[in-house]
Coordinates of C-alpha atoms in Angstrom, one line a residue:
Chain A
M1 CA -36.8 -6.0 -19.5
V2 CA -37.3 -3.0 -21.5
N3 CA -40.1 -0.3 -21.5
T4 CA -40.8 -0.4 -24.8
A5 CA -43.6 2.5 -24.4
D6 CA -41.1 5.2 -26.0
I7 CA -39.3 3.3 -28.5
S8 CA -39.8 5.1 -32.3
P9 CA -39.9 3.0 -34.9
V10 CA -36.0 3.1 -36.0
E11 CA -34.7 2.4 -32.6
K12 CA -37.1 -0.5 -32.4
E13 CA -35.4 -2.1 -36.1
I14 CA -32.4 -1.9 -34.6
W15 CA -33.7 -4.1 -31.4
K16 CA -34.9 -6.2 -34.1
A17 CA -31.6 -6.5 -35.9
L18 CA -29.9 -6.9 -32.2
E19 CA -31.5 -10.8 -32.2
E20 CA -28.7 -11.7 -34.7
V21 CA -25.7 -10.7 -32.3
M22 CA -25.4 -14.0 -30.3
D23 CA -23.1 -14.8 -27.4
P24 CA -19.6 -16.3 -29.0
E25 CA -19.8 -18.9 -25.8
V26 CA -23.2 -19.7 -25.9
P27 CA -24.3 -19.5 -29.6
V28 CA -27.8 -20.1 -29.1
L29 CA -28.1 -17.0 -27.3
S30 CA -28.8 -13.4 -28.4
V31 CA -28.0 -10.4 -26.2
I32 CA -31.4 -10.0 -26.4
D33 CA -32.4 -13.4 -25.2
L34 CA -29.8 -13.0 -22.5
G35 CA -31.0 -9.2 -21.6
I36 CA -27.8 -7.9 -21.8
V37 CA -28.5 -4.9 -24.2
R38 CA -30.5 -2.6 -21.6
A39 CA -31.3 0.8 -24.1
V40 CA -31.2 1.6 -27.5
H41 CA -31.3 5.5 -28.4
V42 CA -30.9 6.9 -32.0
E43 CA -30.3 10.7 -32.9
G44 CA -30.2 11.3 -36.8
R45 CA -27.5 8.6 -37.7
A46 CA -25.8 8.6 -34.3
V47 CA -26.9 5.4 -32.3
E48 CA -25.8 4.7 -28.8
V49 CA -26.8 1.0 -27.5
T50 CA -26.2 0.6 -23.7
I51 CA -24.8 -3.0 -22.3
T52 CA -23.9 -4.4 -19.2
P53 CA -21.7 -7.2 -18.9
T54 CA -23.1 -10.8 -17.4
Y55 CA -19.6 -11.1 -15.3
S56 CA -16.9 -8.6 -14.5
G57 CA -14.3 -10.6 -16.5
C58 CA -16.4 -12.2 -19.3
P59 CA -14.1 -12.4 -22.5
A60 CA -17.1 -12.6 -24.5
M61 CA -17.9 -8.6 -23.8
D62 CA -15.1 -7.3 -26.3
V63 CA -16.7 -9.5 -29.0
I64 CA -20.0 -8.6 -28.2
S65 CA -19.5 -5.0 -28.4
M66 CA -17.7 -5.2 -31.5
Q67 CA -20.1 -7.4 -33.3
I68 CA -22.8 -4.8 -31.9
R69 CA -20.9 -2.4 -33.9
L70 CA -20.2 -3.9 -37.4
L71 CA -23.9 -5.0 -37.6
I72 CA -25.2 -1.4 -37.2
R73 CA -22.6 0.6 -39.0
A74 CA -23.9 -2.1 -42.0
K75 CA -27.4 -0.7 -41.4
H76 CA -25.6 3.3 -42.1
Y77 CA -25.7 4.2 -39.0
D78 CA -22.7 6.5 -37.7
P79 CA -21.0 7.3 -34.9
V80 CA -22.4 4.1 -32.9
T81 CA -20.9 4.0 -30.0
I82 CA -21.2 1.6 -27.3
K83 CA -21.6 2.5 -23.4
T84 CA -21.3 -0.1 -21.0
V85 CA -22.7 0.3 -17.4
L86 CA -22.6 -2.1 -14.4
S87 CA -25.6 -0.3 -12.0
P88 CA -28.1 -2.0 -12.2
A89 CA -25.9 -5.1 -11.9
W90 CA -27.3 -8.2 -14.9
T91 CA -29.3 -11.0 -13.3
T92 CA -30.2 -14.1 -14.9
E93 CA -34.2 -12.8 -14.1
W94 CA -33.3 -10.7 -17.6
M95 CA -32.8 -13.9 -19.7
T96 CA -36.1 -14.2 -21.7
D97 CA -38.0 -17.2 -21.6
A98 CA -37.4 -17.5 -25.3
G99 CA -33.8 -17.9 -24.5
K100 CA -34.3 -20.4 -21.0
D101 CA -36.0 -22.3 -24.3
K102 CA -33.2 -22.1 -26.6
L103 CA -30.6 -23.2 -23.8
R104 CA -32.5 -26.3 -23.0
S105 CA -32.6 -27.5 -26.6
Y106 CA -28.9 -26.6 -26.6
G107 CA -28.0 -29.1 -23.4
I108 CA -27.2 -26.2 -21.0
A109 CA -30.1 -26.2 -17.7
A110 CA -31.7 -22.8 -17.3
P111 CA -31.2 -20.9 -14.5
N112 CA -33.7 -21.5 -11.5
P113 CA -35.9 -19.1 -10.1
K114 CA -33.9 -16.1 -8.3
Q115 CA -34.3 -17.1 -4.7
Q116 CA -31.7 -19.7 -5.0
V117 CA -29.1 -17.4 -6.3
C118 CA -25.3 -18.0 -4.1
D119 CA -25.4 -17.0 -0.4
N120 CA -22.5 -17.6 2.1
E121 CA -24.3 -20.5 3.8
Y122 CA -21.2 -23.0 3.4
F123 CA -22.6 -26.7 1.5
K124 CA -26.0 -25.4 0.5
R125 CA -27.1 -26.4 -2.7
E126 CA -29.9 -25.5 -5.5
E127 CA -32.9 -27.1 -4.5
A128 CA -32.9 -29.2 -8.0
V129 CA -31.7 -28.6 -11.4
Q130 CA -33.5 -30.3 -14.6
C131 CA -31.4 -32.1 -16.3
P132 CA -31.6 -31.2 -20.1
H133 CA -31.1 -34.5 -21.7
C134 CA -33.7 -36.9 -19.7
Q135 CA -35.8 -34.3 -17.5
S136 CA -34.7 -36.0 -14.6
W137 CA -34.5 -34.0 -11.7
H138 CA -32.1 -36.4 -9.8
T139 CA -29.2 -34.5 -10.5
K140 CA -25.7 -33.6 -8.6
M141 CA -24.0 -30.2 -8.7
I142 CA -19.8 -31.6 -9.5
S143 CA -18.5 -27.7 -9.6
E144 CA -20.1 -24.6 -9.1
F145 CA -17.5 -23.2 -12.1
G146 CA -17.9 -24.7 -15.2
S147 CA -16.6 -24.3 -18.6
T148 CA -17.6 -20.5 -18.8
A149 CA -18.2 -17.8 -15.7
C150 CA -21.9 -17.6 -15.9
K151 CA -22.1 -22.0 -15.7
A152 CA -21.5 -24.3 -13.4
L153 CA -20.7 -28.3 -14.0
Y154 CA -23.8 -31.0 -12.5
R155 CA -23.9 -34.9 -13.7
C156 CA -27.7 -36.6 -13.9
E157 CA -27.7 -39.5 -11.4
N158 CA -30.5 -40.6 -13.5
C159 CA -28.8 -41.0 -17.7
L160 CA -25.1 -40.1 -16.0
E161 CA -24.6 -37.9 -18.5
P162 CA -22.7 -34.7 -17.8
F163 CA -24.3 -31.3 -18.5
D164 CA -24.0 -27.3 -18.0
Y165 CA -25.8 -25.3 -15.8
F166 CA -26.4 -21.9 -16.8
K167 CA -26.1 -20.8 -13.1
C168 CA -28.6 -18.1 -10.8
H169 CA -26.9 -15.1 -10.9
Chain B
M1 CA -8.0 14.1 -6.8
N2 CA -5.1 12.1 -5.8
F3 CA -6.6 10.2 -3.0
E4 CA -9.4 9.4 -5.1
F5 CA -7.1 8.4 -7.8
L6 CA -5.0 6.0 -5.9
Y7 CA -7.7 4.4 -3.4
T8 CA -9.0 3.3 -7.2
L9 CA -5.7 1.7 -7.8
H10 CA -5.3 0.0 -4.7
L11 CA -8.5 -1.3 -5.0
A12 CA -7.7 -2.6 -8.8
D13 CA -4.0 -3.2 -7.7
N14 CA -5.7 -6.0 -5.2
A15 CA -7.7 -7.6 -7.7
L16 CA -5.3 -7.7 -10.5
I17 CA -2.7 -9.1 -8.4
L18 CA -4.8 -11.9 -6.8
G19 CA -6.1 -12.9 -10.1
H20 CA -2.9 -13.1 -11.4
R21 CA -1.6 -15.0 -8.5
N22 CA -4.7 -17.6 -9.3
S23 CA -4.3 -17.5 -12.8
E24 CA -0.6 -19.6 -12.0
W25 CA -2.8 -22.4 -11.0
T26 CA -4.3 -22.9 -14.7
G27 CA -3.6 -26.2 -15.9
H28 CA -1.8 -26.9 -12.8
G29 CA -4.7 -27.4 -10.6
P30 CA -4.8 -30.8 -8.2
I31 CA -8.0 -32.2 -10.0
L32 CA -9.7 -30.4 -13.2
E33 CA -12.7 -29.2 -11.5
Q34 CA -10.7 -27.2 -8.8
D35 CA -8.4 -26.0 -11.7
I36 CA -11.1 -24.5 -13.5
A37 CA -12.9 -23.4 -10.2
I38 CA -9.5 -21.0 -9.4
S39 CA -9.2 -20.4 -13.2
N40 CA -12.9 -18.7 -12.8
I41 CA -12.2 -16.8 -9.5
A42 CA -8.8 -15.1 -11.4
L43 CA -11.0 -13.9 -14.4
D44 CA -13.7 -12.6 -12.5
L45 CA -10.6 -10.9 -10.4
I46 CA -9.3 -9.4 -13.1
G47 CA -12.4 -8.3 -14.6
Q48 CA -13.1 -6.3 -11.6
A49 CA -9.7 -5.1 -11.7
R50 CA -10.2 -4.0 -15.6
N51 CA -13.3 -1.9 -14.4
F52 CA -11.5 0.0 -11.7
Y53 CA -8.3 0.5 -13.9
Q54 CA -10.9 2.2 -16.8
Y55 CA -12.0 4.1 -14.1
A56 CA -8.1 5.0 -13.0
A57 CA -7.2 6.0 -16.2
T58 CA -10.5 8.2 -16.8
L59 CA -9.6 9.8 -13.4
Y60 CA -5.8 10.7 -14.7
N61 CA -6.5 11.3 -18.3
G62 CA -9.0 14.2 -16.5
N63 CA -6.4 15.3 -14.4
K64 CA -3.0 14.6 -16.2
P65 CA -1.2 17.8 -14.4
E66 CA -1.8 17.1 -11.1
L67 CA -1.6 13.1 -11.1
N68 CA 1.8 12.9 -13.3
G69 CA 3.9 13.1 -10.5
L70 CA 2.5 10.0 -8.5
I71 CA 4.2 7.5 -11.4
K72 CA 7.6 8.0 -12.3
A73 CA 8.4 4.9 -14.1
P74 CA 9.9 5.4 -17.2
A75 CA 8.2 2.9 -19.2
F76 CA 5.0 4.6 -18.0
Q77 CA 6.3 8.1 -18.3
Q78 CA 6.8 7.5 -21.8
V79 CA 2.8 7.0 -23.1
T80 CA 2.3 9.8 -25.1
G81 CA -1.6 11.0 -25.0
E82 CA -3.9 9.4 -22.7
I83 CA -3.1 6.9 -21.2
D84 CA -5.7 3.0 -20.8
E85 CA -6.0 0.3 -18.6
D86 CA -3.2 -1.4 -19.9
D87 CA -0.9 1.0 -19.4
L88 CA -1.6 1.2 -15.5
A89 CA -1.4 -2.8 -15.2
Y90 CA 1.9 -3.0 -17.3
L91 CA 3.7 -0.2 -16.6
R92 CA 3.9 0.6 -13.4
D93 CA 7.1 0.1 -10.8
A94 CA 6.5 -2.3 -8.3
N95 CA 6.5 1.0 -5.6
E96 CA 3.8 2.3 -7.2
F97 CA 1.7 -0.7 -6.6
Y98 CA -1.0 -0.2 -3.6
N99 CA -2.3 -3.6 -3.3
C100 CA -2.1 -5.5 0.3
L101 CA 0.8 -7.6 1.2
L102 CA -1.5 -10.4 1.3
V103 CA -2.5 -10.7 -2.3
E104 CA 1.3 -10.8 -3.6
Q105 CA 2.4 -13.4 -1.3
S106 CA 3.2 -16.7 -3.6
R107 CA 0.7 -19.4 -4.3
G108 CA 2.3 -21.9 -2.2
D109 CA 0.1 -25.2 -1.9
W110 CA -3.5 -25.5 -2.4
A111 CA -3.9 -25.0 1.3
K112 CA -2.4 -21.7 0.6
T113 CA -4.4 -20.5 -2.0
I114 CA -7.3 -21.8 -0.7
L115 CA -6.5 -20.1 2.8
R116 CA -5.7 -17.1 1.1
Q117 CA -8.7 -17.0 -1.1
F118 CA -10.8 -17.3 1.7
L119 CA -9.2 -14.2 4.1
F120 CA -9.1 -12.3 1.4
S121 CA -12.6 -12.6 -0.4
S122 CA -14.4 -12.6 3.7
Y123 CA -12.4 -9.1 3.5
Q124 CA -13.8 -8.2 0.3
Q125 CA -17.1 -8.6 0.5
L126 CA -17.8 -6.4 3.8
L127 CA -15.6 -4.0 2.3
F128 CA -18.1 -4.1 -1.0
S129 CA -20.7 -4.3 0.6
R130 CA -20.1 -1.1 2.3
L131 CA -18.7 0.5 -1.0
E132 CA -22.2 -0.1 -2.9
G133 CA -23.1 3.0 -0.6
S134 CA -20.4 5.0 -1.9
A135 CA -21.4 8.9 -3.0
D136 CA -18.7 7.8 -6.1
T137 CA -21.7 6.5 -8.3
T138 CA -18.9 4.0 -10.7
L139 CA -17.0 2.8 -7.5
S140 CA -20.7 1.9 -5.9
A141 CA -21.6 0.6 -9.4
I142 CA -18.4 -1.7 -9.6
A143 CA -18.9 -3.1 -6.0
E144 CA -22.5 -3.9 -6.6
K145 CA -21.5 -5.7 -9.7
S146 CA -18.5 -7.3 -7.9
L147 CA -20.4 -8.3 -4.9
K148 CA -22.1 -11.0 -6.4
E149 CA -19.1 -12.8 -8.0
I150 CA -17.5 -12.4 -4.6
T151 CA -20.3 -14.5 -2.8
Y152 CA -19.0 -17.5 -5.0
H153 CA -15.7 -17.2 -4.1
V154 CA -16.4 -16.5 0.0
R155 CA -18.7 -19.9 -0.1
W156 CA -16.3 -21.9 -2.3
S157 CA -12.7 -20.8 -0.2
G158 CA -14.6 -21.2 2.9
E159 CA -15.9 -24.7 1.6
W160 CA -12.2 -26.0 1.2
V161 CA -11.0 -24.8 4.6
I162 CA -13.2 -26.9 6.2
R163 CA -12.9 -29.6 4.0
L164 CA -8.9 -29.6 4.2
G165 CA -9.2 -28.3 7.7
D166 CA -11.2 -31.1 8.9
G167 CA -9.8 -33.7 6.1
T168 CA -6.6 -35.7 6.5
E169 CA -3.5 -35.4 8.8
E170 CA -1.3 -33.9 5.8
S171 CA -4.1 -31.4 4.4
R172 CA -4.6 -30.7 8.1
E173 CA -0.7 -30.0 8.6
R174 CA -0.7 -27.9 5.4
M175 CA -3.8 -25.5 6.6
I176 CA -1.7 -24.8 9.9
N177 CA 1.1 -24.3 7.5
A178 CA -0.8 -22.2 5.6
I179 CA -2.4 -19.9 9.0
D180 CA 1.6 -19.7 9.9
A181 CA 2.2 -17.9 6.5
L182 CA -0.3 -15.5 6.2
W183 CA -1.9 -14.5 9.7
K184 CA 0.8 -11.5 9.6
Y185 CA -0.8 -10.3 6.5
T186 CA -4.2 -9.8 7.5
G187 CA -3.7 -7.5 10.3
E188 CA -2.8 -4.6 7.2
L189 CA -6.3 -4.8 5.6
F190 CA -8.0 -3.4 8.7
L191 CA -5.1 -0.2 8.3
S192 CA -6.3 2.7 7.2
A193 CA -3.8 4.7 4.2
P194 CA -4.0 8.3 4.0
Y195 CA -6.3 7.8 0.7
E196 CA -8.7 5.4 2.1
E197 CA -9.2 8.1 5.1
E198 CA -9.3 11.0 2.9
M199 CA -12.2 8.8 0.8
A200 CA -14.1 8.0 4.1
R201 CA -14.2 11.4 5.1
R202 CA -15.7 12.9 1.6
G203 CA -18.2 9.2 1.6
G204 CA -16.5 7.9 -1.6
G205 CA -14.1 4.8 0.2
F206 CA -14.7 3.4 2.9
A207 CA -12.4 3.3 6.4
P208 CA -11.8 -0.8 6.6
E209 CA -10.8 -0.7 10.5
S210 CA -15.1 -1.0 11.5
L211 CA -14.9 -4.2 9.5
K212 CA -12.1 -6.2 11.7
E213 CA -14.6 -7.5 14.0
E214 CA -17.1 -8.9 11.9
W215 CA -14.1 -10.5 9.3
L216 CA -12.7 -11.9 12.8
K217 CA -16.1 -13.6 13.5
K218 CA -16.7 -15.4 10.3
I219 CA -13.0 -16.2 9.9
T220 CA -13.4 -17.6 13.8
A221 CA -16.7 -19.7 13.1
T222 CA -15.0 -20.9 9.7
L223 CA -11.6 -22.3 11.3
E224 CA -13.5 -23.7 14.2
Q225 CA -15.6 -25.5 12.2
A226 CA -12.4 -27.1 10.5
T227 CA -11.1 -27.7 13.8
L228 CA -8.2 -25.7 13.1
P229 CA -6.4 -23.1 15.6
I230 CA -7.5 -19.5 15.4
P231 CA -4.7 -17.5 15.2
K232 CA -4.1 -14.9 18.0
E233 CA -3.3 -11.5 17.4
G234 CA 0.5 -11.0 16.4
W235 CA 2.8 -9.0 14.5
I236 CA 1.3 -7.2 11.5
Q237 CA 3.4 -6.9 8.5
Q238 CA 2.5 -3.5 6.5
G239 CA 3.4 -1.7 4.2
G240 CA 2.0 -2.9 0.5
K241 CA -0.9 -0.1 0.3
Q242 CA 1.7 2.4 0.9
G243 CA 4.1 1.1 -1.8
I244 CA 6.4 -0.9 0.0
H245 CA 6.5 -4.6 -1.0
T246 CA 7.9 -7.9 0.2
E247 CA 10.2 -9.3 -2.7
Q248 CA 7.3 -11.3 -4.2
L249 CA 5.6 -8.8 -5.9
G250 CA 8.6 -7.7 -7.9
F251 CA 9.2 -11.5 -9.3
L252 CA 5.3 -11.5 -10.0
L253 CA 5.7 -7.8 -12.1
A254 CA 9.1 -9.3 -13.8
E255 CA 6.7 -12.2 -15.3
M256 CA 3.1 -10.4 -16.2
Q257 CA 4.8 -7.5 -17.1
Y258 CA 7.3 -9.1 -19.6
L259 CA 5.6 -9.0 -23.0
Q260 CA 4.4 -5.3 -22.7
R261 CA 7.9 -3.8 -21.6
T262 CA 9.8 -6.0 -24.2
Y263 CA 7.4 -4.9 -27.0
P264 CA 6.2 -1.4 -26.2
N265 CA 2.4 -1.2 -27.6
S266 CA 2.3 -4.3 -29.4
E267 CA -1.1 -5.3 -30.3
W268 CA -2.6 -9.3 -30.7

């Protein structure tokens, strides 16, 4: 995801600290798991963190920015700047494997590989989404839009439980 | 500079007004899943609008002497210091909105909402795929980001057009009524406003005329699949992109802007 070769020890410390900032909508995922932190720059006591939103209208972004600011300020850095970039656009490809595992154990199906991203073809559905409860592949989409912008609603035809799918993006 | 500002406002207003219209369904959708779907689409559009408004506010604050005269609404003129995205959304009067007429039309029934979404999202998808190559890096980044969401909107609304058109007698009749109600507002999408022409000339924007053929092909194919009649070219109602609106916009703004105008600078 991010090239770690030229990261200074202080920057490394901040990257590590950011693992504690959770997505308020999916509280098992940190901003690092999600892949929305794109860069950290430290100069003296000044810190700039570059983040990118998952979806344009994601209401969690304001809360996430504030939490990042508070966390770094608590480590006596000042000023703390949060820069938002839109390009390159966020993709579920940037989600870490650890993040995908956390999602599954939380009961949310993790995103399939990128080649299944939404395209224009009507009534085309993702090949198979695995039920996070009983691991069956025999599942059915109920709605492409779910409880948050990043999720779709599915039902398992095996255990009959409904579940959220973190959709490819 | 002012064409760049107006062009950005035009893109923002399209997204905000349609986002607001769609949000009127929240809690009133025909079934729960589709209530959630249209609310999600509203959220995506309002998110896109915020990105454009933030950029428009930056342009305005950086060139205030030149742009100050463009927004005469008293509530807006009273803002002291730098303006922000909320000032642009909530404090402008109807004749200072540059959205196309299509997005401000009342939500009507589910068929009208679906058809409008499909007509607009198909247009937006074509426009933003061109805008991705804009010389203006902020506009191109917003377009790139939005396109992924728009793909969902096009597919979802297109599937519903097919379901309703090729559905029951009633759903089909409602779709035909929706086509009658909305078609006259689609021509405006492809007629350039002066700020679109100017931006196209400078490589920052895109003149929409050349998108019409491709758009029509997509719409025609989907309506055919839905067994619906293909509307003929006819009267084009226009003016929205120039700030001349149908009465629908005034009612929408009265509701959307009420709080900020009644309690200026309130925070919550």
